[in-house]
Short mmCIF file of C-alpha atoms in Angstrom, two decimals:
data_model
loop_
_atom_site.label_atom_id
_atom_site.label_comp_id
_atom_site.label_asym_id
_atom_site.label_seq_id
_atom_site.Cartn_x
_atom_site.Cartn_y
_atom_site.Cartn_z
CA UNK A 87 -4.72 14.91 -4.83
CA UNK A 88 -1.11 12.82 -5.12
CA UNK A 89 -0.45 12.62 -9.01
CA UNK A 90 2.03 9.86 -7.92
CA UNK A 91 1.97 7.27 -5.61
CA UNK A 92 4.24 4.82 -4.81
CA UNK A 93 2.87 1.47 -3.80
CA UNK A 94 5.17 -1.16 -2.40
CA UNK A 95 3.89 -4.72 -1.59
CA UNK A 96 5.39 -6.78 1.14
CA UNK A 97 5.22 -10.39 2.35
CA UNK A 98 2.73 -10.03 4.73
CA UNK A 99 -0.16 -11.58 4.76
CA UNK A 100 -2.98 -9.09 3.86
CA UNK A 101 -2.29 -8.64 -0.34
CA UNK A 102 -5.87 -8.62 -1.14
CA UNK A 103 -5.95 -4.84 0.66
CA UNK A 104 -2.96 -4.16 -1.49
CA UNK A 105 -3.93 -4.98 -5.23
CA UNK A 106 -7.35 -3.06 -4.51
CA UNK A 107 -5.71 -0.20 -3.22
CA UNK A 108 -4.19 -0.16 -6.49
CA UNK A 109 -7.37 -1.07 -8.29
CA UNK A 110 -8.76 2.08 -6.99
CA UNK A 111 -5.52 4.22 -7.28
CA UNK A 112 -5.50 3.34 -11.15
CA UNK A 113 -9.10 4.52 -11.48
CA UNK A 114 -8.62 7.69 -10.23
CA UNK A 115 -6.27 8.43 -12.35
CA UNK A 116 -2.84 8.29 -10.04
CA UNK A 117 0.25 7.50 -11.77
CA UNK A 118 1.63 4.54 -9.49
CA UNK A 119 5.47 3.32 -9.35
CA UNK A 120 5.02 -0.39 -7.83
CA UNK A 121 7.69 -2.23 -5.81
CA UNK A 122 6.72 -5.88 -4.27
CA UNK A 123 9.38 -7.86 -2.64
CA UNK A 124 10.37 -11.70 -3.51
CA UNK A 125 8.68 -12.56 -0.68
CA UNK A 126 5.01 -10.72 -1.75
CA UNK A 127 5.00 -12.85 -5.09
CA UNK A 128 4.89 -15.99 -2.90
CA UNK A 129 1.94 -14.23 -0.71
CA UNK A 130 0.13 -12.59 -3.97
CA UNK A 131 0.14 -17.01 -5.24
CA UNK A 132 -0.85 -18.20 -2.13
CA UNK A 133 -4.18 -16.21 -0.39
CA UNK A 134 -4.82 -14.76 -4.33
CA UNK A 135 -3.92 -16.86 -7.17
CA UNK A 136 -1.71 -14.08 -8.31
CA UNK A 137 1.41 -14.17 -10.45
CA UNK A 138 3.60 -11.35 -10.26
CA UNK A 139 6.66 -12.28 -12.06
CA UNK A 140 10.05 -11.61 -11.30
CA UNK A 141 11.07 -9.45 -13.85
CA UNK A 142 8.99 -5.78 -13.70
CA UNK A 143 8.17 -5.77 -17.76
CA UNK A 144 6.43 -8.61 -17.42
CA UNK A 145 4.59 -8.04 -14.22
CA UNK A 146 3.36 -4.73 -15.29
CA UNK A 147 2.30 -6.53 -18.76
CA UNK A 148 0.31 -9.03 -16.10
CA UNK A 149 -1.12 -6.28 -13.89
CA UNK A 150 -2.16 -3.89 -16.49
CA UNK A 151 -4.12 -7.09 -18.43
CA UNK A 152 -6.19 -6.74 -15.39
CA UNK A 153 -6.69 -3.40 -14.72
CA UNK A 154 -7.47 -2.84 -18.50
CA UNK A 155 -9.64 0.36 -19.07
CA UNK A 156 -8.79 2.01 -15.83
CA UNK A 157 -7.16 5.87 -16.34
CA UNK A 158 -4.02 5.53 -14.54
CA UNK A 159 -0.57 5.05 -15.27
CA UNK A 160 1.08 1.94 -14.05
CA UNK A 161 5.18 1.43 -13.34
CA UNK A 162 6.97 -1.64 -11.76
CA UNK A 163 10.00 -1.30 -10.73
CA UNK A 164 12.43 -4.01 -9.78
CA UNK A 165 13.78 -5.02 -6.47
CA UNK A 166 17.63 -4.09 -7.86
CA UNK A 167 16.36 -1.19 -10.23
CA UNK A 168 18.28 1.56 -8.34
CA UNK A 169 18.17 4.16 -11.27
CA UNK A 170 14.30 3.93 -10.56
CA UNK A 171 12.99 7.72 -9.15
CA UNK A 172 12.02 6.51 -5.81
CA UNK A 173 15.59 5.92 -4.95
CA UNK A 174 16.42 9.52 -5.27
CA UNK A 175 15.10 12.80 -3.19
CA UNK A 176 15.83 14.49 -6.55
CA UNK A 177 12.38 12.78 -7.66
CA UNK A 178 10.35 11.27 -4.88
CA UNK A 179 6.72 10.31 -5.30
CA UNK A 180 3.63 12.55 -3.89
CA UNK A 181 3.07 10.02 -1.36
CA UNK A 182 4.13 5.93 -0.41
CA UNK A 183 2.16 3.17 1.08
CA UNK A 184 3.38 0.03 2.03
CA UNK A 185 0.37 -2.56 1.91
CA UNK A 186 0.69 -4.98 3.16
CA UNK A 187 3.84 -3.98 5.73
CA UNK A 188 5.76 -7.03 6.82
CA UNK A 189 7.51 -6.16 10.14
CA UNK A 190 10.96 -6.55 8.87
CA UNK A 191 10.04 -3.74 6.50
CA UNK A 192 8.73 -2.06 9.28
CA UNK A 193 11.28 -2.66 11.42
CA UNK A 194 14.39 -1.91 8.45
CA UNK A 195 12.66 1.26 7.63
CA UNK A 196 12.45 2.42 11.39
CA UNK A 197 15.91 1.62 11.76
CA UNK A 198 16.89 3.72 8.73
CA UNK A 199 18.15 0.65 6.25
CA UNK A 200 18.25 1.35 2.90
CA UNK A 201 19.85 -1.90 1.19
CA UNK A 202 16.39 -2.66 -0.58
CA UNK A 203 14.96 -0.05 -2.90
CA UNK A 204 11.18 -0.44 -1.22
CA UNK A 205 13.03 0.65 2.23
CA UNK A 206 14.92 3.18 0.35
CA UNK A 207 11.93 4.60 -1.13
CA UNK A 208 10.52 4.94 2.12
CA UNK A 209 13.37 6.01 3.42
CA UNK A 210 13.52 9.14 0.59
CA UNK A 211 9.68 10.25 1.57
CA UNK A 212 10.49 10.58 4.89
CA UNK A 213 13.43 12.65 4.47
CA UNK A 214 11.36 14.60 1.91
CA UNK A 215 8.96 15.23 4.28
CA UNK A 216 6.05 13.76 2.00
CA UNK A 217 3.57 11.12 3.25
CA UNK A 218 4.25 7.80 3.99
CA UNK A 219 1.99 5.45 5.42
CA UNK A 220 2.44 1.85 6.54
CA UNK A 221 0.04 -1.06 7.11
CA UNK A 222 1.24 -3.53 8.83
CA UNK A 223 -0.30 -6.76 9.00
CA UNK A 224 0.47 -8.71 12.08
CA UNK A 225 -1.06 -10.37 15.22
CA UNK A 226 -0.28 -10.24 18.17
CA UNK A 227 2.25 -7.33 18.86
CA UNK A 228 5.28 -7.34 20.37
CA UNK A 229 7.35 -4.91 22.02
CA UNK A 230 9.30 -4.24 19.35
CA UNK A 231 7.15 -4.10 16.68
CA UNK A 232 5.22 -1.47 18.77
CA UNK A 233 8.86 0.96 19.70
CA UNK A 234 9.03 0.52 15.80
CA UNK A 235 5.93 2.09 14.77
CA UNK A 236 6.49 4.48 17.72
CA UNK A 237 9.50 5.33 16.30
CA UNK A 238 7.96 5.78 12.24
CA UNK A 239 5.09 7.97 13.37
CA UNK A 240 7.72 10.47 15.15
CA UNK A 241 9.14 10.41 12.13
CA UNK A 242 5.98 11.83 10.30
CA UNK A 243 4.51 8.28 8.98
CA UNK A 244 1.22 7.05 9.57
CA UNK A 245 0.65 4.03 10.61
CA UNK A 246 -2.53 2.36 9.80
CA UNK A 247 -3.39 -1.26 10.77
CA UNK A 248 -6.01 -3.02 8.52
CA UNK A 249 -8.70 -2.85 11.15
CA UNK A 250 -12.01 -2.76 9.36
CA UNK A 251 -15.22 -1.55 11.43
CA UNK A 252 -18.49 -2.97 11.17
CA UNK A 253 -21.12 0.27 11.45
CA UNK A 254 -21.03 0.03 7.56
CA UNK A 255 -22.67 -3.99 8.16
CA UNK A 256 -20.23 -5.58 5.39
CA UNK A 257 -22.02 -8.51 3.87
CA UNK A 258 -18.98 -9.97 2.05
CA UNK A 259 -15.66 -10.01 2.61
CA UNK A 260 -14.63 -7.49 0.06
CA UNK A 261 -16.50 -4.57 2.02
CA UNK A 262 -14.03 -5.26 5.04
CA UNK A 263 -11.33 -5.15 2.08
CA UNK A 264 -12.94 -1.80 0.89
CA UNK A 265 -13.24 -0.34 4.75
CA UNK A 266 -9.52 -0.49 5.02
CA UNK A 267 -8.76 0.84 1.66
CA UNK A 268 -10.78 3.61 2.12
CA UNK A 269 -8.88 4.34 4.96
CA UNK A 270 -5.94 4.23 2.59
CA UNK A 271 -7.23 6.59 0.04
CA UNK A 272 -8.78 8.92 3.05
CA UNK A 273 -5.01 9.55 4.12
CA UNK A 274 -3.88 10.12 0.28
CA UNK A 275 -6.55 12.85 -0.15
CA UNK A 276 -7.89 10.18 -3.66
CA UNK A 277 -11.79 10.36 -4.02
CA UNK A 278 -13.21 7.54 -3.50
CA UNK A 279 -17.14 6.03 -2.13
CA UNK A 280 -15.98 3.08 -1.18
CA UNK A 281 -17.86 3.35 1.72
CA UNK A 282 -20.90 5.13 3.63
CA UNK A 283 -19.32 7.91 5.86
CA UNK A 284 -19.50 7.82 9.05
CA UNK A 285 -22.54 11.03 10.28
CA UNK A 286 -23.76 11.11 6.21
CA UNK A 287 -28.22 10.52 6.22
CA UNK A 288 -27.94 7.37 4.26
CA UNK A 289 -25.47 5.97 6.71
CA UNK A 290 -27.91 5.48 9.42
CA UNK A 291 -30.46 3.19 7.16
#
């Protein structure tokens, strides 16, 4: 299992897949360095009612008051924070995932641009040749956005859409949340039972 994750949030829309991801990251134990761009604090306030503050101090002070009790370790990084260890190969993280993955991030990581630190750190665990794997959050295609995520998962990411299924008959919104998440955590080797698997007895009743 990744002992460190890196977990970037991005102003798509989607954030409630990315603050349980690291819900369930923190209780299994992961140590995770978190990046969110200016544009995710206005999409964290608007579909959850969450503040996460500009400067990183305080928003891990917010985000560990809420995740209080769980094992893991939590770091926040800043947007400018370029002595952080995602910006360096020396140091990369087990593993990134960028939930939710706006398509400029998609597209700026594709493209190799590393004038942000969450694009740099994506851009370091590719060239490491750990995982990295992108959900972007976005209806209908285009062209582009498609060649771009062509062009990531020749690269060695994964890309991962938040698709939820419905064999698992969700009765609330937060089991489509968990469906996707699982898929997260599937790709990150975490433990998790989020969900029934797919072929297990119980999954049939």
């Amino acid at each position: 299992m990744p002992e460190t994750i890196c977990l970037a949030f991005t102003g798509a829309s989607g954030m409630p897949y990315g603050v349980r991801l690291l819900e369930c990251l923190l209780a299994a134990g992961c140590r995770v360095q978190l990046l969110y761009s200016q544009v995710a604090q206005i999409v964290a306030r608007q579909e959850m009612e969450l503040e996460l503050p500009a400067r990183a101090s305080d928003a891990r002070a917010a985000l560990q008051g809420r995740f209080q009790g769980l094992p893991g370790t939590l770091e926040v990084f800043g947007r400018d924070e370029w002595f952080a260890p995602v910006a360096s190969g020396s140091n990369p993280p087990d593993a990134m995932v960028v939930c939710p993955c706006s398509m400029g991030t998609l597209a700026a990581i594709a493209q190799g641009l590393a004038s942000k630190l969450i694009e740099r750190a994506a851009d370091v665990v590719l060239k490491e040749g750990r995982k990295l794997v992108l959900v972007p959050r976005e209806t209908p295609l285009s062209a582009i956005h498609l060649e771009n995520m062509l062009r990531l998962s020749r690269a060695g990411a994964v890309i991962l859409p938040p698709s939820p299924g419905f064999y698992h008959h969700p009765q609330r919104v937060e089991d489509l949340v968990d469906f996707v998440v699982a898929r997260i955590l599937d790709q990150l080797r975490v433990p998790h039972a989020l969900i029934r698997r797919w072929g297990d007895p119980e999954a049939s009743e």
